[in-house]
Coordinates of C-alpha atoms and ligand atoms in Angstrom, one line a residue:
M739 CA 42.6 -13.7 5.7
K740 CA 44.4 -13.1 2.1
S741 CA 43.2 -10.3 -0.1
F742 CA 40.2 -11.1 -2.3
H743 CA 42.1 -11.5 -5.6
E744 CA 44.8 -14.0 -3.8
L745 CA 41.9 -16.4 -2.3
E746 CA 42.3 -19.9 -4.1
Y747 CA 39.2 -21.1 -5.7
V748 CA 38.6 -24.6 -6.3
R749 CA 35.5 -26.3 -7.7
P750 CA 33.2 -27.5 -4.9
D751 CA 32.6 -31.3 -4.9
L752 CA 28.8 -31.1 -4.5
K753 CA 28.5 -35.0 -4.6
A754 CA 30.8 -35.0 -1.4
F755 CA 29.0 -32.1 -0.1
I756 CA 25.7 -34.3 -0.3
R757 CA 27.4 -37.2 1.2
T758 CA 28.9 -35.6 3.9
S759 CA 25.5 -33.7 4.8
E760 CA 23.7 -36.8 4.5
A761 CA 25.8 -38.3 7.4
Q762 CA 25.5 -35.1 9.4
L763 CA 21.7 -35.1 9.1
E764 CA 21.6 -38.8 10.2
Q765 CA 23.9 -37.6 13.5
F766 CA 21.2 -34.8 14.0
E767 CA 18.4 -37.1 13.8
Q768 CA 19.9 -39.9 15.7
A769 CA 21.3 -37.6 18.5
G770 CA 21.1 -39.0 21.9
D771 CA 21.4 -35.8 23.5
Y772 CA 21.0 -32.3 22.9
E773 CA 24.8 -31.6 22.6
Q774 CA 25.2 -34.2 20.3
A775 CA 22.0 -32.8 17.9
R776 CA 23.8 -29.2 18.4
Q777 CA 27.2 -30.3 17.3
A778 CA 25.7 -31.8 14.4
L779 CA 24.0 -28.8 13.3
L780 CA 27.1 -26.8 13.7
A781 CA 29.1 -29.0 11.4
M782 CA 26.4 -28.6 8.8
Q783 CA 26.5 -25.0 9.1
K784 CA 30.4 -25.1 8.9
A785 CA 30.3 -27.1 5.7
E786 CA 27.7 -24.9 4.3
S787 CA 29.6 -21.6 5.0
S788 CA 32.7 -23.4 3.0
L789 CA 30.4 -24.6 0.2
G790 CA 28.8 -20.9 0.2
T791 CA 32.5 -19.4 0.1
M792 CA 33.6 -21.0 -2.9
L793 CA 30.2 -20.3 -4.6
T794 CA 31.0 -16.4 -4.2
I795 CA 34.5 -16.3 -5.1
A796 CA 33.4 -18.0 -8.6
M797 CA 30.5 -15.9 -8.9
V798 CA 32.2 -12.5 -8.0
R799 CA 35.2 -13.3 -10.4
N800 CA 32.7 -14.2 -13.2
T801 CA 31.0 -10.8 -12.8
I802 CA 34.2 -9.1 -12.8
D803 CA 35.3 -10.4 -16.1
T804 CA 32.3 -12.2 -18.0
R805 CA 34.7 -12.7 -20.7
D806 CA 37.0 -15.1 -18.4
S807 CA 36.1 -18.2 -20.0
F808 CA 37.4 -20.4 -16.8
Y809 CA 35.0 -18.7 -14.3
E810 CA 32.2 -18.4 -16.8
G811 CA 32.2 -22.1 -17.0
E812 CA 32.4 -22.5 -13.0
A813 CA 29.3 -20.2 -12.9
E814 CA 27.3 -22.3 -15.5
F815 CA 28.2 -25.5 -13.6
L816 CA 27.3 -24.5 -10.3
N817 CA 23.9 -22.6 -11.7
E818 CA 23.0 -26.1 -13.1
Q819 CA 24.3 -28.6 -10.3
L820 CA 23.0 -26.2 -7.3
P821 CA 19.4 -27.6 -7.6
T822 CA 20.8 -31.3 -6.8
L823 CA 21.2 -29.7 -2.9
I824 CA 17.5 -29.0 -2.6
P825 CA 16.5 -32.7 -1.3
V826 CA 19.1 -32.2 1.3
Q827 CA 17.8 -28.7 2.3
I828 CA 14.4 -30.2 2.6
R829 CA 15.3 -32.7 4.7
L830 CA 17.3 -30.7 7.1
Y831 CA 14.2 -28.5 7.5
Q832 CA 12.1 -31.4 8.2
A833 CA 14.3 -32.8 10.6
L834 CA 14.8 -29.3 12.8
L835 CA 10.9 -29.2 13.0
K836 CA 10.6 -33.1 14.1
S837 CA 13.6 -32.9 16.4
P838 CA 13.1 -34.0 20.0
F839 CA 15.6 -31.5 20.8
R840 CA 13.4 -28.6 19.0
Q841 CA 12.8 -26.8 22.5
D842 CA 16.7 -26.8 23.5
L843 CA 17.2 -25.2 19.8
E844 CA 14.8 -22.8 20.4
Q845 CA 16.1 -21.8 23.6
E846 CA 19.6 -21.4 22.3
Y847 CA 18.9 -20.0 19.0
G848 CA 15.5 -18.3 19.1
R849 CA 12.2 -19.3 17.4
Q850 CA 13.3 -18.0 14.1
L851 CA 15.3 -20.9 12.9
M852 CA 12.2 -22.9 13.4
T853 CA 9.8 -20.2 11.3
N854 CA 12.3 -20.3 8.5
A855 CA 12.1 -23.9 8.3
E856 CA 8.4 -24.1 8.5
T857 CA 8.0 -21.1 5.6
A858 CA 10.7 -22.8 3.4
L859 CA 8.7 -26.2 3.6
K860 CA 5.5 -24.2 2.3
T861 CA 7.2 -23.3 -0.8
Q862 CA 10.2 -25.6 -1.7
D863 CA 8.6 -28.7 -3.2
P864 CA 10.2 -31.2 -5.7
A865 CA 6.7 -31.1 -7.7
I866 CA 7.8 -27.3 -8.8
M867 CA 11.1 -27.8 -9.4
Q868 CA 10.8 -28.1 -13.1
D869 CA 8.8 -24.9 -13.2
K870 CA 11.4 -23.2 -10.9
A871 CA 14.1 -24.2 -13.5
E872 CA 11.6 -22.7 -16.5
E873 CA 11.2 -19.4 -14.2
A874 CA 14.9 -19.0 -13.6
K875 CA 15.2 -19.6 -17.6
L876 CA 12.8 -17.1 -18.7
S877 CA 14.1 -14.8 -16.1
H878 CA 17.6 -15.0 -17.7
A879 CA 16.2 -14.4 -21.2
Y880 CA 14.7 -11.3 -20.2
Q881 CA 18.1 -10.2 -18.6
K882 CA 19.8 -11.3 -21.7
L883 CA 17.7 -9.4 -23.7
T884 CA 17.7 -6.4 -22.1
A885 CA 21.5 -6.2 -21.8
S886 CA 21.7 -6.7 -25.4
C887 CA 19.4 -3.9 -26.4
Q888 CA 21.3 -1.0 -27.9
T889 CA 20.4 1.9 -30.2
E890 CA 22.4 4.9 -31.7
F891 CA 22.0 8.3 -30.1
D892 CA 24.2 11.4 -30.7
G893 CA 26.6 9.3 -32.7
Q894 CA 27.5 6.7 -30.1
T895 CA 26.0 3.2 -29.7
V896 CA 24.2 3.1 -26.3
N897 CA 22.2 0.9 -24.1
F898 CA 19.3 1.8 -21.8
Y899 CA 21.7 3.0 -18.8
G900 CA 23.6 5.2 -21.3
L901 CA 20.2 6.9 -22.3
L902 CA 19.3 7.4 -19.0
K903 CA 22.5 9.3 -18.4
H904 CA 21.4 11.6 -21.6
M905 CA 18.3 12.4 -19.7
E906 CA 20.1 14.2 -16.7
D907 CA 21.8 16.7 -19.2
T908 CA 21.5 20.4 -18.6
D909 CA 20.3 20.8 -22.0
R910 CA 16.5 20.3 -22.4
Q911 CA 16.2 19.3 -26.2
H912 CA 19.0 16.6 -25.5
R913 CA 17.2 15.1 -22.6
Q914 CA 13.9 15.0 -24.7
A915 CA 15.5 13.4 -27.6
A916 CA 17.3 10.8 -25.4
C917 CA 13.7 10.0 -23.8
Q918 CA 12.5 9.6 -27.2
A919 CA 15.1 6.9 -28.2
W920 CA 14.8 5.3 -25.0
A921 CA 11.1 4.7 -25.3
A922 CA 11.5 3.8 -28.8
L923 CA 14.1 1.2 -27.8
Y924 CA 11.5 -0.2 -25.2
E925 CA 8.9 -0.1 -27.9
D926 CA 11.0 -1.8 -30.2
N927 CA 11.5 -4.8 -27.9
A928 CA 7.5 -4.7 -26.3
P929 CA 6.1 -7.7 -28.1
E930 CA 9.2 -9.7 -27.0
L931 CA 9.0 -8.6 -22.9
D932 CA 5.3 -9.4 -23.2
R933 CA 5.6 -12.5 -24.2
L934 CA 8.2 -13.4 -21.7
F935 CA 6.3 -11.7 -19.3
D936 CA 2.9 -14.2 -20.4
Q937 CA 5.2 -17.0 -19.8
L938 CA 6.8 -15.8 -16.6
T939 CA 3.2 -15.2 -15.2
A940 CA 1.8 -18.3 -16.4
V941 CA 4.6 -20.4 -14.9
R942 CA 4.2 -18.6 -11.6
V943 CA 0.3 -19.3 -11.3
R944 CA 0.8 -22.9 -12.4
M945 CA 3.4 -23.4 -9.4
A946 CA 1.0 -21.8 -6.9
T947 CA -1.9 -24.0 -8.4
T948 CA 0.4 -27.2 -8.0
L949 CA 1.1 -26.4 -4.1
G950 CA -2.6 -25.7 -3.8
Y951 CA -2.6 -21.8 -3.1
D952 CA -5.3 -19.8 -4.4
S953 CA -3.2 -17.2 -6.4
Y954 CA 0.5 -16.6 -7.0
T955 CA 0.5 -13.8 -4.3
D956 CA 0.2 -16.0 -1.5
L957 CA 3.0 -18.1 -2.5
A958 CA 5.2 -15.1 -3.5
Y959 CA 4.5 -13.6 0.3
L960 CA 5.8 -17.1 1.6
D961 CA 8.7 -17.0 -1.1
R962 CA 10.0 -13.8 0.5
Q963 CA 9.6 -14.9 3.7
R964 CA 6.8 -12.4 4.8
T965 CA 5.6 -14.4 7.9
D966 CA 4.5 -10.8 9.6
Y967 CA 2.5 -9.2 7.3
T968 CA -0.3 -9.7 4.3
S969 CA -1.4 -8.3 1.1
E970 CA -4.0 -6.3 2.8
D971 CA -1.2 -4.7 5.3
A972 CA 1.0 -3.7 2.2
A973 CA -2.5 -2.0 0.8
T974 CA -2.8 -0.1 4.1
F975 CA 1.0 1.0 3.9
R976 CA 0.3 2.1 0.2
R977 CA -2.8 4.2 1.2
Q978 CA -0.6 6.0 3.7
I979 CA 2.2 6.8 1.0
L980 CA -0.6 7.8 -1.2
D981 CA -2.3 9.9 1.3
V982 CA 1.3 11.6 2.8
V983 CA 3.9 11.3 0.5
V984 CA 2.4 12.0 -2.9
P985 CA 0.8 15.5 -2.4
F986 CA 4.4 16.6 -1.0
C987 CA 6.0 14.9 -3.9
T988 CA 3.7 17.0 -6.1
E989 CA 5.0 20.1 -4.1
L990 CA 8.9 19.0 -4.9
R991 CA 7.8 18.8 -8.6
Q992 CA 6.4 22.2 -9.0
R993 CA 9.7 23.5 -7.1
Q994 CA 11.7 21.6 -9.6
A995 CA 9.9 23.3 -12.5
R996 CA 10.6 26.3 -10.8
R997 CA 14.3 26.0 -10.2
L998 CA 14.6 24.5 -14.0
G999 CA 12.9 27.5 -15.5
V1000 CA 9.9 25.4 -17.3
D1001 CA 6.4 25.2 -17.4
R1002 CA 5.9 21.7 -15.8
V1003 CA 8.6 18.7 -14.9
K1004 CA 8.0 16.5 -18.3
Y1005 CA 9.2 13.0 -17.8
Y1006 CA 12.8 13.4 -19.3
D1007 CA 13.4 16.5 -16.9
E1008 CA 12.6 14.2 -13.8
A1009 CA 15.9 13.4 -13.0
L1010 CA 17.7 16.7 -13.4
L1011 CA 17.1 18.6 -9.9
F1012 CA 18.9 21.6 -10.9
P1013 CA 19.4 24.0 -14.1
E1014 CA 23.5 23.8 -13.5
G1015 CA 23.2 19.9 -13.4
N1016 CA 23.1 17.4 -10.7
P1017 CA 25.9 17.5 -7.9
Q1018 CA 29.1 15.3 -9.3
P1019 CA 31.8 13.9 -6.8
A1020 CA 34.6 16.1 -6.9
A1021 CA 37.1 13.3 -6.6
D1022 CA 38.4 9.8 -8.4
K1023 CA 37.9 6.4 -7.0
D1024 CA 41.3 6.2 -5.1
Q1025 CA 40.6 9.6 -3.3
M1026 CA 37.0 8.3 -2.8
I1027 CA 38.1 5.2 -1.2
R1028 CA 40.2 7.6 1.0
H1029 CA 37.6 10.0 1.9
A1030 CA 35.4 7.3 2.8
Q1031 CA 38.1 5.6 4.9
T1032 CA 38.1 8.9 7.0
M1033 CA 34.6 9.0 7.1
Y1034 CA 34.0 5.5 8.7
R1035 CA 37.2 6.4 11.0
E1036 CA 35.5 9.6 12.2
M1037 CA 32.0 8.1 12.6
S1038 CA 32.6 5.6 15.2
P1039 CA 35.4 2.6 16.3
E1040 CA 33.0 0.0 14.9
S1041 CA 33.0 1.4 11.5
A1042 CA 36.6 2.3 11.4
D1043 CA 37.3 -1.3 11.8
F1044 CA 35.0 -2.5 9.3
F1045 CA 36.6 -0.2 6.6
N1046 CA 39.9 -0.7 7.3
F1047 CA 39.2 -4.6 7.2
M1048 CA 37.7 -3.9 3.7
V1049 CA 40.7 -2.1 2.5
D1050 CA 43.3 -4.4 4.2
H1051 CA 41.8 -7.2 2.1
Q1052 CA 40.9 -5.2 -0.8
L1053 CA 36.9 -6.5 -0.7
F1054 CA 35.7 -4.1 -3.3
D1055 CA 35.8 -4.1 -7.0
L1056 CA 34.8 -0.8 -8.1
D1057 CA 35.7 0.5 -11.7
T1058 CA 34.0 -0.1 -14.8
K1059 CA 36.2 -2.3 -17.2
P1060 CA 35.4 -3.9 -20.5
G1061 CA 33.5 -7.3 -19.8
K1062 CA 32.1 -6.3 -16.1
R1063 CA 28.9 -7.0 -15.3
M1064 CA 26.4 -3.9 -14.9
G1065 CA 25.0 -2.8 -11.6
G1066 CA 26.2 -3.1 -8.0
Y1067 CA 26.2 -5.9 -5.0
C1068 CA 27.1 -6.7 -1.7
T1069 CA 27.7 -10.4 -1.0
S1070 CA 29.8 -12.3 1.5
L1071 CA 32.6 -14.7 2.1
S1072 CA 31.1 -16.8 5.1
D1073 CA 34.7 -18.5 5.9
W1074 CA 36.2 -15.4 6.7
K1075 CA 33.0 -13.1 7.8
A1076 CA 34.2 -10.8 5.0
P1077 CA 31.7 -8.8 2.9
F1078 CA 32.4 -7.8 -0.6
I1079 CA 31.3 -4.8 -2.7
F1080 CA 31.1 -4.9 -6.4
S1081 CA 29.9 -1.9 -8.4
N1082 CA 30.4 0.1 -11.6
F1083 CA 31.7 3.7 -11.1
N1084 CA 30.6 6.2 -13.4
G1085 CA 31.7 9.6 -12.1
T1086 CA 28.1 10.7 -10.8
S1087 CA 26.8 10.8 -7.5
A1088 CA 25.6 7.3 -7.7
D1089 CA 29.4 6.2 -7.1
V1090 CA 29.2 7.8 -3.7
D1091 CA 26.1 6.2 -2.9
V1092 CA 27.9 2.9 -3.4
L1093 CA 30.3 3.8 -0.7
T1094 CA 27.5 4.6 2.0
H1095 CA 24.6 2.2 0.5
E1096 CA 26.5 -1.0 -0.2
A1097 CA 28.8 -0.5 2.3
G1098 CA 25.8 -0.2 5.0
H1099 CA 25.0 -3.7 4.1
S1100 CA 28.5 -4.7 4.3
F1101 CA 28.9 -3.2 7.9
A1102 CA 25.6 -4.8 8.8
Y1103 CA 27.2 -8.2 7.6
Y1104 CA 30.6 -7.3 9.2
L1105 CA 28.6 -6.9 12.6
A1106 CA 26.0 -9.7 12.4
S1107 CA 28.4 -12.4 11.2
R1108 CA 30.6 -11.8 14.3
E1109 CA 27.5 -11.8 16.7
Q1110 CA 25.2 -14.5 15.3
P1111 CA 26.0 -18.3 15.6
L1112 CA 24.3 -19.4 12.7
N1113 CA 24.7 -18.9 8.8
E1114 CA 21.2 -17.9 8.5
Y1115 CA 21.1 -15.4 10.8
E1116 CA 23.8 -13.2 8.9
F1117 CA 21.4 -11.5 7.1
S1118 CA 17.5 -10.5 7.5
T1119 CA 15.0 -10.3 4.8
S1120 CA 15.4 -6.9 2.6
E1121 CA 12.6 -5.0 4.6
I1122 CA 15.4 -5.0 7.4
N1123 CA 18.5 -5.4 5.2
E1124 CA 17.6 -2.3 3.5
I1125 CA 17.4 -0.2 6.5
H1126 CA 21.2 -1.1 7.3
S1127 CA 22.1 0.5 3.9
M1128 CA 19.6 3.4 3.8
T1129 CA 20.8 4.6 7.3
M1130 CA 24.1 4.5 6.5
E1131 CA 23.7 6.9 3.6
H1132 CA 22.1 9.3 6.3
F1133 CA 24.5 8.6 8.8
A1134 CA 27.3 9.9 6.2
Y1135 CA 25.6 13.4 5.5
P1136 CA 28.0 15.1 7.5
W1137 CA 31.0 13.8 5.5
M1138 CA 29.6 14.9 1.8
D1139 CA 31.4 17.8 2.0
R1140 CA 34.7 15.8 1.4
F1141 CA 33.1 14.1 -1.5
F1142 CA 31.3 16.9 -3.0
G1143 CA 33.0 20.1 -2.0
E1144 CA 30.9 23.1 -2.6
Q1145 CA 27.9 21.0 -3.9
A1146 CA 27.6 19.1 -0.7
D1147 CA 24.2 20.9 0.2
R1148 CA 23.1 20.3 -3.3
Y1149 CA 23.6 16.5 -3.0
R1150 CA 22.2 16.4 0.5
Y1151 CA 18.8 18.3 -1.0
L1152 CA 19.2 15.7 -3.8
H1153 CA 19.5 12.6 -2.0
L1154 CA 16.7 13.5 0.5
S1155 CA 13.9 14.5 -2.0
Q1156 CA 14.7 11.6 -4.2
A1157 CA 14.2 9.4 -0.9
L1158 CA 10.8 10.7 -1.1
L1159 CA 10.3 10.6 -4.8
Y1160 CA 10.9 6.8 -5.3
L1161 CA 8.4 5.9 -2.6
P1162 CA 5.1 6.7 -4.6
Y1163 CA 6.8 4.8 -7.7
M1164 CA 7.8 1.6 -5.8
V1165 CA 4.2 1.2 -4.1
C1166 CA 2.8 1.9 -7.3
V1167 CA 4.8 -1.2 -8.7
D1168 CA 3.7 -3.1 -6.0
E1169 CA 0.0 -2.4 -6.5
F1170 CA 0.6 -3.3 -10.0
Q1171 CA 1.8 -6.7 -9.3
H1172 CA -0.9 -7.4 -7.0
E1173 CA -3.2 -6.8 -9.9
V1174 CA -1.5 -8.6 -12.5
Y1175 CA -1.5 -11.9 -10.3
A1176 CA -5.3 -11.2 -9.4
H1177 CA -6.1 -11.3 -13.1
P1178 CA -3.1 -13.3 -14.5
E1179 CA -5.5 -13.8 -17.8
M1180 CA -5.4 -9.8 -18.4
G1181 CA -2.5 -9.9 -21.2
A1182 CA -0.3 -7.1 -22.7
Q1183 CA -2.9 -4.9 -23.0
G1184 CA -4.8 -5.0 -19.8
R1185 CA -1.4 -4.5 -18.0
R1186 CA -0.7 -1.3 -19.8
E1187 CA -4.3 -0.2 -18.8
I1188 CA -3.9 -1.0 -15.3
W1189 CA -0.4 0.5 -15.1
R1190 CA -1.6 3.9 -16.4
Q1191 CA -4.4 3.9 -14.2
L1192 CA -2.1 3.2 -11.1
E1193 CA 0.7 6.1 -12.2
K1194 CA -2.0 8.7 -12.4
R1195 CA -3.2 7.9 -9.2
Y1196 CA 0.7 7.6 -7.5
M1197 CA 2.3 10.0 -9.6
P1198 CA -0.2 12.8 -10.8
W1199 CA 2.8 15.0 -12.1
R1200 CA 4.2 12.3 -14.7
D1201 CA 4.0 13.9 -18.1
Y1202 CA 4.9 11.8 -21.1
D1203 CA 5.1 14.8 -23.5
G1204 CA 2.5 12.8 -25.9
I1205 CA 5.1 9.9 -26.3
D1206 CA 2.7 7.5 -27.3
F1207 CA 4.1 4.2 -26.3
L1208 CA 4.4 5.7 -22.4
E1209 CA 1.2 7.4 -22.6
Q1210 CA -0.3 3.8 -23.3
G1211 CA 1.3 2.4 -20.3
G1212 CA 4.4 1.0 -21.6
F1213 CA 6.6 2.3 -18.5
W1214 CA 6.1 -0.7 -16.6
M1215 CA 8.5 -3.1 -18.4
Q1216 CA 11.4 -0.9 -17.7
K1217 CA 11.1 -2.3 -14.3
Q1218 CA 13.6 -5.3 -13.9
H1219 CA 12.2 -6.4 -10.5
I1220 CA 8.6 -7.2 -11.8
F1221 CA 10.3 -9.7 -14.2
S1222 CA 13.3 -11.1 -12.2
S1223 CA 12.1 -10.6 -8.3
P1224 CA 8.5 -10.6 -8.2
F1225 CA 6.7 -8.5 -5.3
Y1226 CA 10.4 -7.5 -4.1
Y1227 CA 10.4 -3.6 -4.5
I1228 CA 8.0 -2.5 -1.6
E1229 CA 10.2 -4.0 0.7
Y1230 CA 12.4 -0.5 -0.2
A1231 CA 9.7 1.8 0.6
L1232 CA 9.1 -0.3 4.1
A1233 CA 13.0 0.0 4.7
Q1234 CA 12.8 3.7 3.6
M1235 CA 10.5 4.3 6.8
G1236 CA 12.7 2.8 9.3
A1237 CA 15.7 4.8 7.6
F1238 CA 13.8 8.1 8.2
E1239 CA 12.8 7.3 11.6
F1240 CA 16.6 6.7 12.4
Y1241 CA 17.5 10.0 10.2
G1242 CA 15.0 12.1 12.8
R1243 CA 16.9 10.1 15.8
M1244 CA 20.0 11.4 14.3
K1245 CA 19.0 15.1 14.5
I1246 CA 18.1 14.7 18.1
D1247 CA 20.7 12.6 19.5
Q1248 CA 23.4 11.1 17.1
A1249 CA 25.1 8.9 19.9
Q1250 CA 21.6 7.0 20.8
A1251 CA 20.8 6.9 17.1
W1252 CA 24.0 5.2 16.3
Q1253 CA 23.6 2.6 19.6
D1254 CA 20.3 1.6 18.3
Y1255 CA 21.5 1.3 14.7
L1256 CA 24.4 -1.3 15.8
T1257 CA 21.8 -3.3 18.0
L1258 CA 19.8 -3.6 14.6
C1259 CA 22.7 -4.7 12.6
R1260 CA 24.3 -6.9 15.2
A1261 CA 20.6 -8.7 15.5
G1262 CA 20.9 -9.9 12.0
G1263 CA 18.1 -12.1 10.8
S1264 CA 17.9 -13.8 14.0
R1265 CA 14.2 -12.6 14.6
S1266 CA 11.3 -11.7 12.4
Y1267 CA 10.9 -8.3 10.6
V1268 CA 8.3 -6.7 13.0
E1269 CA 10.4 -8.3 16.1
L1270 CA 13.7 -6.7 14.6
L1271 CA 11.8 -3.4 14.2
K1272 CA 10.8 -3.5 17.8
V1273 CA 14.5 -4.5 18.8
A1274 CA 15.4 -1.1 17.3
G1275 CA 12.6 0.7 18.5
L1276 CA 11.2 1.2 15.1
A1277 CA 7.5 1.8 14.1
N1278 CA 5.7 -0.8 12.3
P1279 CA 5.0 0.7 9.0
F1280 CA 1.4 -0.7 8.3
E1281 CA 0.1 0.8 11.7
N1282 CA -1.9 3.7 10.6
G1283 CA 0.0 7.1 11.3
S1284 CA 3.4 5.6 11.1
V1285 CA 4.1 6.9 7.6
A1286 CA 3.2 10.4 8.6
K1287 CA 5.3 10.0 11.7
A1288 CA 8.5 8.9 9.7
V1289 CA 8.2 11.5 6.9
Q1290 CA 7.1 14.5 8.3
H1291 CA 10.6 15.9 9.7
V1292 CA 11.9 14.9 6.2
I1293 CA 9.0 17.1 4.4
D1294 CA 9.8 20.3 7.0
E1295 CA 13.6 19.8 6.5
L1296 CA 13.1 20.1 2.5
R1297 CA 10.6 22.8 3.0
Q1298 CA 12.9 24.7 4.8
H1299 CA 15.6 24.0 2.8
P1300 CA 17.3 27.1 1.0
L1301 CA 17.1 25.0 -2.2
H1302 CA 13.8 24.2 -2.0
Ligands
ZN107 ZN1 20.6 -2.1 -1.0

């Protein structure tokens, strides 16, 4: 494989792809024996993988420089044309389920292939294609609107991200002013955001009705391939977070107030854990990559191979540059079984998290793609994928001295307490969405009231210092997932349970923890969520008592920490 920037991109011929797929499908459907069916299926997989590779190259290059009109054009073309592949996809699912060789297929590849096909057929239907396109358009409008929002602060033009960074400043008045500007920017845009969300809710409810579901929640669960748990299970999990995690988070906020020397932590104090400032990496980008390479070499032979591969083929783009899209992600070039990491380094500890979190996703893909025979088994759903990435953050703790020097202990305390502090917020976002889609007619005012109620329950320490818009429940609209990825979010909280369990295992038997982690990564998406938990010996987070079991050692460690 060449370096990423040397890879040649050729616009995929989608019409030709459809013709070939149809021919292969016919071979699959008319196969005289299992071997013929199997070969046809693998041929389809290979074609899909080549197409996917070209899509990824175009997408990555487009996000690296959104001003490059060639890749902007390619991205537009592909986004517009990709829905034309859906009928072939549906036909393949139907063919798999009807195949006379279904038993042989299940014996070789496991049942998950069929479960995926069954689930997809329940949600992919030509009858809702127009609504799907409408939903994508509205979601894009939301992203465009929030990306273009800016205001003047401290003599600079800043966006939401810029203001959040000011909310980590060591000067309290500065943080307060940044918070007021941040809330004002949301308030200015609230009518438009509410309008977009009303439309999104309407189109989602319409799709559910068209497909015969009682509520959008049922459709969303299937869309997210939740075959192992229901909204009642999610409620059980939230209850456990409320009982076990929320009281300790309240204690964490009290400790934080004492450290910062304030009466109580206001919203604009929440991000600052230490009065002298949050820990910052003591290295530039190239040094950090070298540190990461050393870390992965020392961690294990598997992680050493993986990271050397990333460096040899230049499979990351980490710097912030003009024209580059915000955020970070991990994706894959299927033809070469090569992961790719995209991020915007900004000199904070988040840069190190990219080299552990996104690298954890990449490492899991690197292993699973070399182990699993089917493309769709290379990744699992987020409940598992986020265990891969979050667990790697914990495995990396012993090497944080390299990245943070004397501030390493502060980083570890910050990282561990934030992992707990995010949980109540995540389940709050989850319950909010269940409420919104149970009563889609509630409107803007109703949403604010529900949000404020839930916030008081899950984050009783939250204090907006009298900022009216936030006191009235406006905070929910800063959560991108609620607009663009409905019901996603609780998956991070579920995955954190697995990562905490792994972390507990590391403290007792590092070698065993690593072996169990490798087993989970290699299994990719070859089984369902709960089955994969069993493969790794992890508890089912919906069972009562499992949350306490996963987090107790973390609470104990933080309580004994000298910085607490
Ligand atoms: Zn992730």
